[in-house]
Coordinates of N, CA and C in Angstrom, one line a residue:
M1 N 55.1 -47.2 -216.7 CA 54.8 -47.4 -215.3 C 54.0 -48.6 -215.0
A2 N 54.4 -49.4 -214.1 CA 53.7 -50.6 -213.8 C 52.4 -50.2 -213.1
G3 N 51.3 -50.8 -213.5 CA 50.1 -50.6 -212.8 C 49.3 -49.3 -213.2
E4 N 49.8 -48.6 -214.1 CA 49.1 -47.4 -214.5 C 47.8 -47.7 -215.2
L5 N 46.9 -46.8 -215.0 CA 45.6 -47.0 -215.6 C 45.6 -46.7 -217.1
R6 N 45.1 -47.7 -217.9 CA 45.2 -47.6 -219.4 C 43.8 -48.0 -219.9
R7 N 43.5 -47.7 -221.2 CA 42.3 -48.1 -221.9 C 42.4 -49.6 -222.2
T8 N 41.3 -50.2 -222.5 CA 41.4 -51.6 -222.8 C 42.3 -52.0 -224.0
D9 N 42.5 -51.1 -224.9 CA 43.4 -51.3 -226.0 C 44.8 -51.0 -225.7
G10 N 45.1 -50.7 -224.4 CA 46.5 -50.4 -224.0 C 46.9 -48.9 -224.2
S11 N 46.1 -48.1 -224.8 CA 46.5 -46.7 -225.0 C 46.1 -45.9 -223.8
P12 N 46.7 -44.7 -223.7 CA 46.5 -43.9 -222.5 C 45.0 -43.5 -222.3
V13 N 44.6 -43.3 -221.1 CA 43.2 -42.8 -220.8 C 43.2 -41.4 -221.4
R14 N 42.0 -41.1 -222.0 CA 41.8 -39.7 -222.5 C 40.8 -38.9 -221.7
V15 N 41.3 -37.7 -221.2 CA 40.5 -36.9 -220.3 C 40.3 -35.5 -221.0
L16 N 39.1 -35.0 -220.8 CA 38.7 -33.7 -221.2 C 38.4 -32.9 -219.9
V17 N 39.1 -31.8 -219.7 CA 38.9 -30.9 -218.6 C 38.3 -29.6 -219.1
V18 N 37.1 -29.3 -218.6 CA 36.4 -28.1 -219.0 C 36.2 -27.2 -217.8
D19 N 36.9 -26.1 -217.9 CA 36.8 -25.1 -216.8 C 37.3 -23.8 -217.4
D20 N 36.7 -22.6 -217.0 CA 37.1 -21.4 -217.6 C 38.2 -20.7 -216.7
E21 N 38.6 -21.4 -215.7 CA 39.8 -21.0 -214.8 C 41.0 -21.7 -215.3
E22 N 41.9 -20.9 -216.0 CA 43.1 -21.4 -216.6 C 44.0 -22.1 -215.6
G23 N 44.1 -21.6 -214.4 CA 44.9 -22.3 -213.4 C 44.4 -23.7 -213.1
I24 N 43.2 -23.9 -213.1 CA 42.6 -25.3 -212.8 C 42.9 -26.2 -213.9
T25 N 42.6 -25.7 -215.2 CA 42.9 -26.6 -216.3 C 44.4 -26.9 -216.4
S26 N 45.2 -26.0 -216.2 CA 46.7 -26.2 -216.2 C 47.1 -27.2 -215.2
L27 N 46.6 -27.1 -214.0 CA 47.0 -28.0 -212.9 C 46.5 -29.4 -213.2
L28 N 45.2 -29.5 -213.6 CA 44.7 -30.9 -213.8 C 45.4 -31.5 -215.0
S29 N 45.6 -30.7 -216.1 CA 46.3 -31.2 -217.2 C 47.7 -31.7 -216.9
A30 N 48.4 -31.0 -216.1 CA 49.8 -31.4 -215.7 C 49.8 -32.7 -214.9
V31 N 48.8 -32.8 -214.0 CA 48.8 -34.0 -213.1 C 48.4 -35.2 -214.0
M32 N 47.4 -35.0 -214.8 CA 47.0 -36.2 -215.7 C 48.0 -36.6 -216.7
S33 N 48.7 -35.6 -217.2 CA 49.8 -35.9 -218.1 C 50.9 -36.7 -217.4
Y34 N 51.2 -36.3 -216.1 CA 52.2 -37.0 -215.3 C 51.8 -38.5 -215.1
E35 N 50.5 -38.7 -215.0 CA 49.9 -40.1 -214.8 C 50.0 -40.9 -216.1
G36 N 50.4 -40.2 -217.2 CA 50.5 -40.9 -218.5 C 49.3 -40.8 -219.3
W37 N 48.3 -40.0 -218.9 CA 47.0 -39.9 -219.6 C 47.1 -38.8 -220.7
T38 N 46.3 -38.9 -221.7 CA 46.1 -37.8 -222.7 C 45.1 -36.8 -222.1
C39 N 45.4 -35.6 -222.1 CA 44.5 -34.6 -221.5 C 44.3 -33.4 -222.5
A40 N 43.1 -33.1 -222.7 CA 42.7 -31.9 -223.5 C 41.9 -30.9 -222.6
T41 N 42.0 -29.7 -222.8 CA 41.2 -28.7 -222.0 C 40.4 -27.8 -222.9
A42 N 39.3 -27.3 -222.3 CA 38.4 -26.3 -222.9 C 37.9 -25.4 -221.9
A43 N 37.7 -24.1 -222.3 CA 37.2 -23.1 -221.4 C 35.7 -22.8 -221.6
T44 N 35.1 -23.4 -222.6 CA 33.7 -23.2 -222.9 C 33.1 -24.5 -223.3
A45 N 31.7 -24.6 -223.1 CA 31.0 -25.8 -223.5 C 31.1 -26.1 -225.0
C46 N 31.0 -25.0 -225.8 CA 31.1 -25.2 -227.2 C 32.4 -25.8 -227.7
A47 N 33.5 -25.3 -227.1 CA 34.8 -25.9 -227.4 C 34.9 -27.3 -226.9
A48 N 34.3 -27.6 -225.8 CA 34.4 -28.9 -225.2 C 33.7 -30.0 -226.1
V49 N 32.6 -29.6 -226.7 CA 31.8 -30.5 -227.6 C 32.7 -30.7 -228.8
D50 N 33.3 -29.7 -229.4 CA 34.2 -29.9 -230.6 C 35.3 -30.8 -230.3
I51 N 36.0 -30.6 -229.1 CA 37.1 -31.5 -228.7 C 36.6 -32.9 -228.5
A52 N 35.5 -33.1 -227.8 CA 35.0 -34.4 -227.5 C 34.7 -35.2 -228.8
R53 N 34.2 -34.5 -229.8 CA 34.0 -35.2 -231.1 C 35.2 -35.8 -231.7
T54 N 36.3 -35.2 -231.5 CA 37.6 -35.6 -232.1 C 38.4 -36.5 -231.1
L55 N 38.5 -36.1 -229.8 CA 39.3 -36.8 -228.8 C 38.6 -38.1 -228.4
R56 N 37.3 -38.1 -228.3 CA 36.5 -39.2 -227.8 C 37.0 -39.6 -226.4
P57 N 36.9 -38.7 -225.4 CA 37.5 -38.9 -224.1 C 36.8 -40.0 -223.3
D58 N 37.5 -40.6 -222.4 CA 37.0 -41.6 -221.5 C 36.4 -41.0 -220.3
V59 N 36.9 -39.8 -219.9 CA 36.5 -39.1 -218.7 C 36.4 -37.6 -219.0
A60 N 35.4 -37.0 -218.5 CA 35.3 -35.5 -218.6 C 35.2 -34.9 -217.2
V61 N 36.0 -33.9 -216.9 CA 35.9 -33.2 -215.7 C 35.3 -31.8 -216.0
L62 N 34.1 -31.6 -215.5 CA 33.3 -30.4 -215.9 C 33.1 -29.4 -214.8
D63 N 33.3 -28.2 -215.0 CA 32.9 -27.1 -214.2 C 31.4 -26.9 -214.4
V64 N 30.6 -26.5 -213.5 CA 29.2 -26.3 -213.7 C 29.0 -24.9 -214.3
M65 N 29.7 -23.9 -213.9 CA 29.6 -22.5 -214.3 C 30.6 -22.2 -215.4
L66 N 30.1 -22.3 -216.6 CA 30.9 -21.9 -217.8 C 30.3 -20.7 -218.5
P67 N 31.1 -20.0 -219.3 CA 30.6 -18.7 -219.8 C 29.5 -18.9 -220.8
D68 N 29.4 -20.0 -221.5 CA 28.4 -20.2 -222.6 C 27.3 -21.2 -222.3
A69 N 27.4 -22.0 -221.2 CA 26.4 -23.0 -220.8 C 26.7 -23.5 -219.4
D70 N 25.9 -24.2 -218.8 CA 26.2 -24.8 -217.6 C 26.7 -26.2 -217.8
G71 N 27.5 -26.7 -216.8 CA 28.0 -28.1 -217.0 C 27.0 -29.1 -217.0
F72 N 25.8 -28.9 -216.4 CA 24.7 -29.9 -216.4 C 24.2 -30.1 -217.8
A73 N 24.0 -29.0 -218.6 CA 23.6 -29.0 -220.0 C 24.7 -29.7 -220.8
L74 N 26.0 -29.3 -220.5 CA 27.1 -29.9 -221.2 C 27.2 -31.4 -221.1
L75 N 26.9 -31.9 -219.9 CA 26.9 -33.4 -219.7 C 26.0 -34.1 -220.7
H76 N 24.8 -33.5 -221.0 CA 23.9 -34.1 -221.9 C 24.4 -34.1 -223.3
R77 N 25.1 -33.0 -223.7 CA 25.7 -32.9 -225.0 C 26.9 -33.9 -225.2
L78 N 27.7 -34.1 -224.2 CA 28.8 -35.0 -224.2 C 28.3 -36.4 -224.2
R79 N 27.3 -36.7 -223.5 CA 26.7 -38.1 -223.4 C 26.1 -38.4 -224.7
A80 N 25.6 -37.5 -225.5 CA 25.1 -37.7 -226.8 C 26.2 -38.2 -227.8
I81 N 27.4 -37.8 -227.5 CA 28.6 -38.2 -228.3 C 29.0 -39.6 -227.8
D82 N 29.0 -39.8 -226.5 CA 29.5 -41.1 -225.9 C 28.6 -41.4 -224.7
P83 N 27.7 -42.2 -224.7 CA 26.8 -42.5 -223.6 C 27.6 -43.1 -222.4
Q84 N 28.7 -43.7 -222.6 CA 29.5 -44.3 -221.6 C 30.5 -43.4 -220.9
L85 N 30.6 -42.2 -221.3 CA 31.5 -41.2 -220.8 C 31.4 -41.1 -219.3
C86 N 32.5 -41.2 -218.6 CA 32.5 -40.9 -217.1 C 32.6 -39.4 -216.9
V87 N 31.7 -38.9 -216.1 CA 31.7 -37.4 -215.8 C 31.9 -37.1 -214.4
L88 N 32.8 -36.2 -214.1 CA 33.1 -35.7 -212.8 C 32.8 -34.2 -212.8
F89 N 31.9 -33.8 -212.0 CA 31.7 -32.3 -211.8 C 32.7 -31.8 -210.8
L90 N 33.4 -30.7 -211.1 CA 34.4 -30.1 -210.3 C 34.0 -28.6 -210.3
T91 N 33.4 -28.1 -209.2 CA 32.7 -26.8 -209.3 C 32.7 -26.1 -207.9
A92 N 32.6 -24.8 -208.0 CA 32.4 -24.0 -206.7 C 31.0 -24.1 -206.2
R93 N 30.0 -24.6 -207.0 CA 28.6 -24.7 -206.6 C 28.5 -25.8 -205.6
D94 N 28.5 -25.4 -204.3 CA 28.5 -26.5 -203.3 C 27.3 -26.7 -202.5
R95 N 26.1 -26.1 -203.0 CA 24.9 -26.4 -202.3 C 24.5 -27.8 -202.4
V96 N 23.8 -28.4 -201.4 CA 23.4 -29.7 -201.5 C 22.5 -30.0 -202.7
E97 N 21.6 -29.0 -203.1 CA 20.7 -29.1 -204.2 C 21.5 -29.3 -205.5
D98 N 22.7 -28.5 -205.6 CA 23.5 -28.7 -206.8 C 24.2 -30.0 -206.9
R99 N 24.7 -30.5 -205.8 CA 25.3 -31.8 -205.8 C 24.3 -32.9 -206.1
I100 N 23.1 -32.8 -205.6 CA 22.1 -33.8 -205.9 C 21.7 -33.7 -207.4
A101 N 21.6 -32.5 -207.9 CA 21.2 -32.3 -209.3 C 22.3 -32.9 -210.2
G102 N 23.6 -32.7 -209.9 CA 24.7 -33.2 -210.7 C 24.7 -34.7 -210.8
I103 N 24.5 -35.4 -209.6 CA 24.4 -36.8 -209.6 C 23.1 -37.3 -210.3
S104 N 22.0 -36.7 -210.0 CA 20.7 -37.1 -210.5 C 20.7 -37.1 -212.0
I105 N 21.3 -36.1 -212.7 CA 21.3 -36.1 -214.1 C 22.3 -37.0 -214.8
G106 N 23.1 -37.7 -214.0 CA 24.0 -38.7 -214.5 C 25.5 -38.5 -214.3
G107 N 25.8 -37.4 -213.5 CA 27.2 -37.3 -213.1 C 27.7 -38.5 -212.3
D108 N 28.9 -38.9 -212.5 CA 29.5 -40.0 -211.7 C 30.0 -39.6 -210.4
D109 N 30.4 -38.3 -210.3 CA 30.9 -37.8 -209.0 C 30.8 -36.3 -209.0
Y110 N 30.9 -35.7 -207.8 CA 30.7 -34.2 -207.7 C 31.6 -33.8 -206.6
I111 N 32.6 -33.0 -207.0 CA 33.6 -32.5 -206.1 C 33.6 -31.0 -206.1
T112 N 33.6 -30.4 -204.9 CA 33.5 -28.9 -204.8 C 34.9 -28.3 -204.7
K113 N 35.0 -27.0 -205.2 CA 36.2 -26.2 -205.0 C 36.1 -25.5 -203.7
P114 N 37.2 -25.2 -203.1 CA 38.5 -25.7 -203.4 C 38.6 -27.2 -203.2
F115 N 39.5 -27.9 -203.9 CA 39.6 -29.3 -203.8 C 41.0 -29.8 -203.6
S116 N 41.2 -31.1 -203.3 CA 42.5 -31.7 -203.1 C 42.7 -32.4 -204.4
I117 N 43.9 -32.3 -205.0 CA 44.2 -33.0 -206.2 C 44.1 -34.5 -206.0
Q118 N 44.4 -35.0 -204.8 CA 44.3 -36.5 -204.6 C 42.8 -36.9 -204.7
E119 N 41.9 -36.0 -204.3 CA 40.5 -36.3 -204.4 C 40.0 -36.5 -205.8
V120 N 40.5 -35.6 -206.7 CA 40.2 -35.7 -208.1 C 40.8 -36.9 -208.7

């Protein structure tokens, strides 16, 4: 596809989607695959860290409320693997305080559920 987003070495962008809602991970994975990107999914923070060590994603889409940790803590664990990782929070936690916390700790963007796929 002409004009598609690629890594600097020409390979597909690598995305890690972390959410315990299978419908969301399936939807985002399908859309990102359609864009030509490599997408991996995880339902827990622990699984996300394991995948990130192998995949070395360029972008992580993180839910804040995960069964084994919160997405804010996960951001720190993922940035320890790759300090340049772009992080998008995608969560139902829509309070202003949560949005400020997500950006303040280093998130690159914060989108609340329900969301538009175009926004992501």
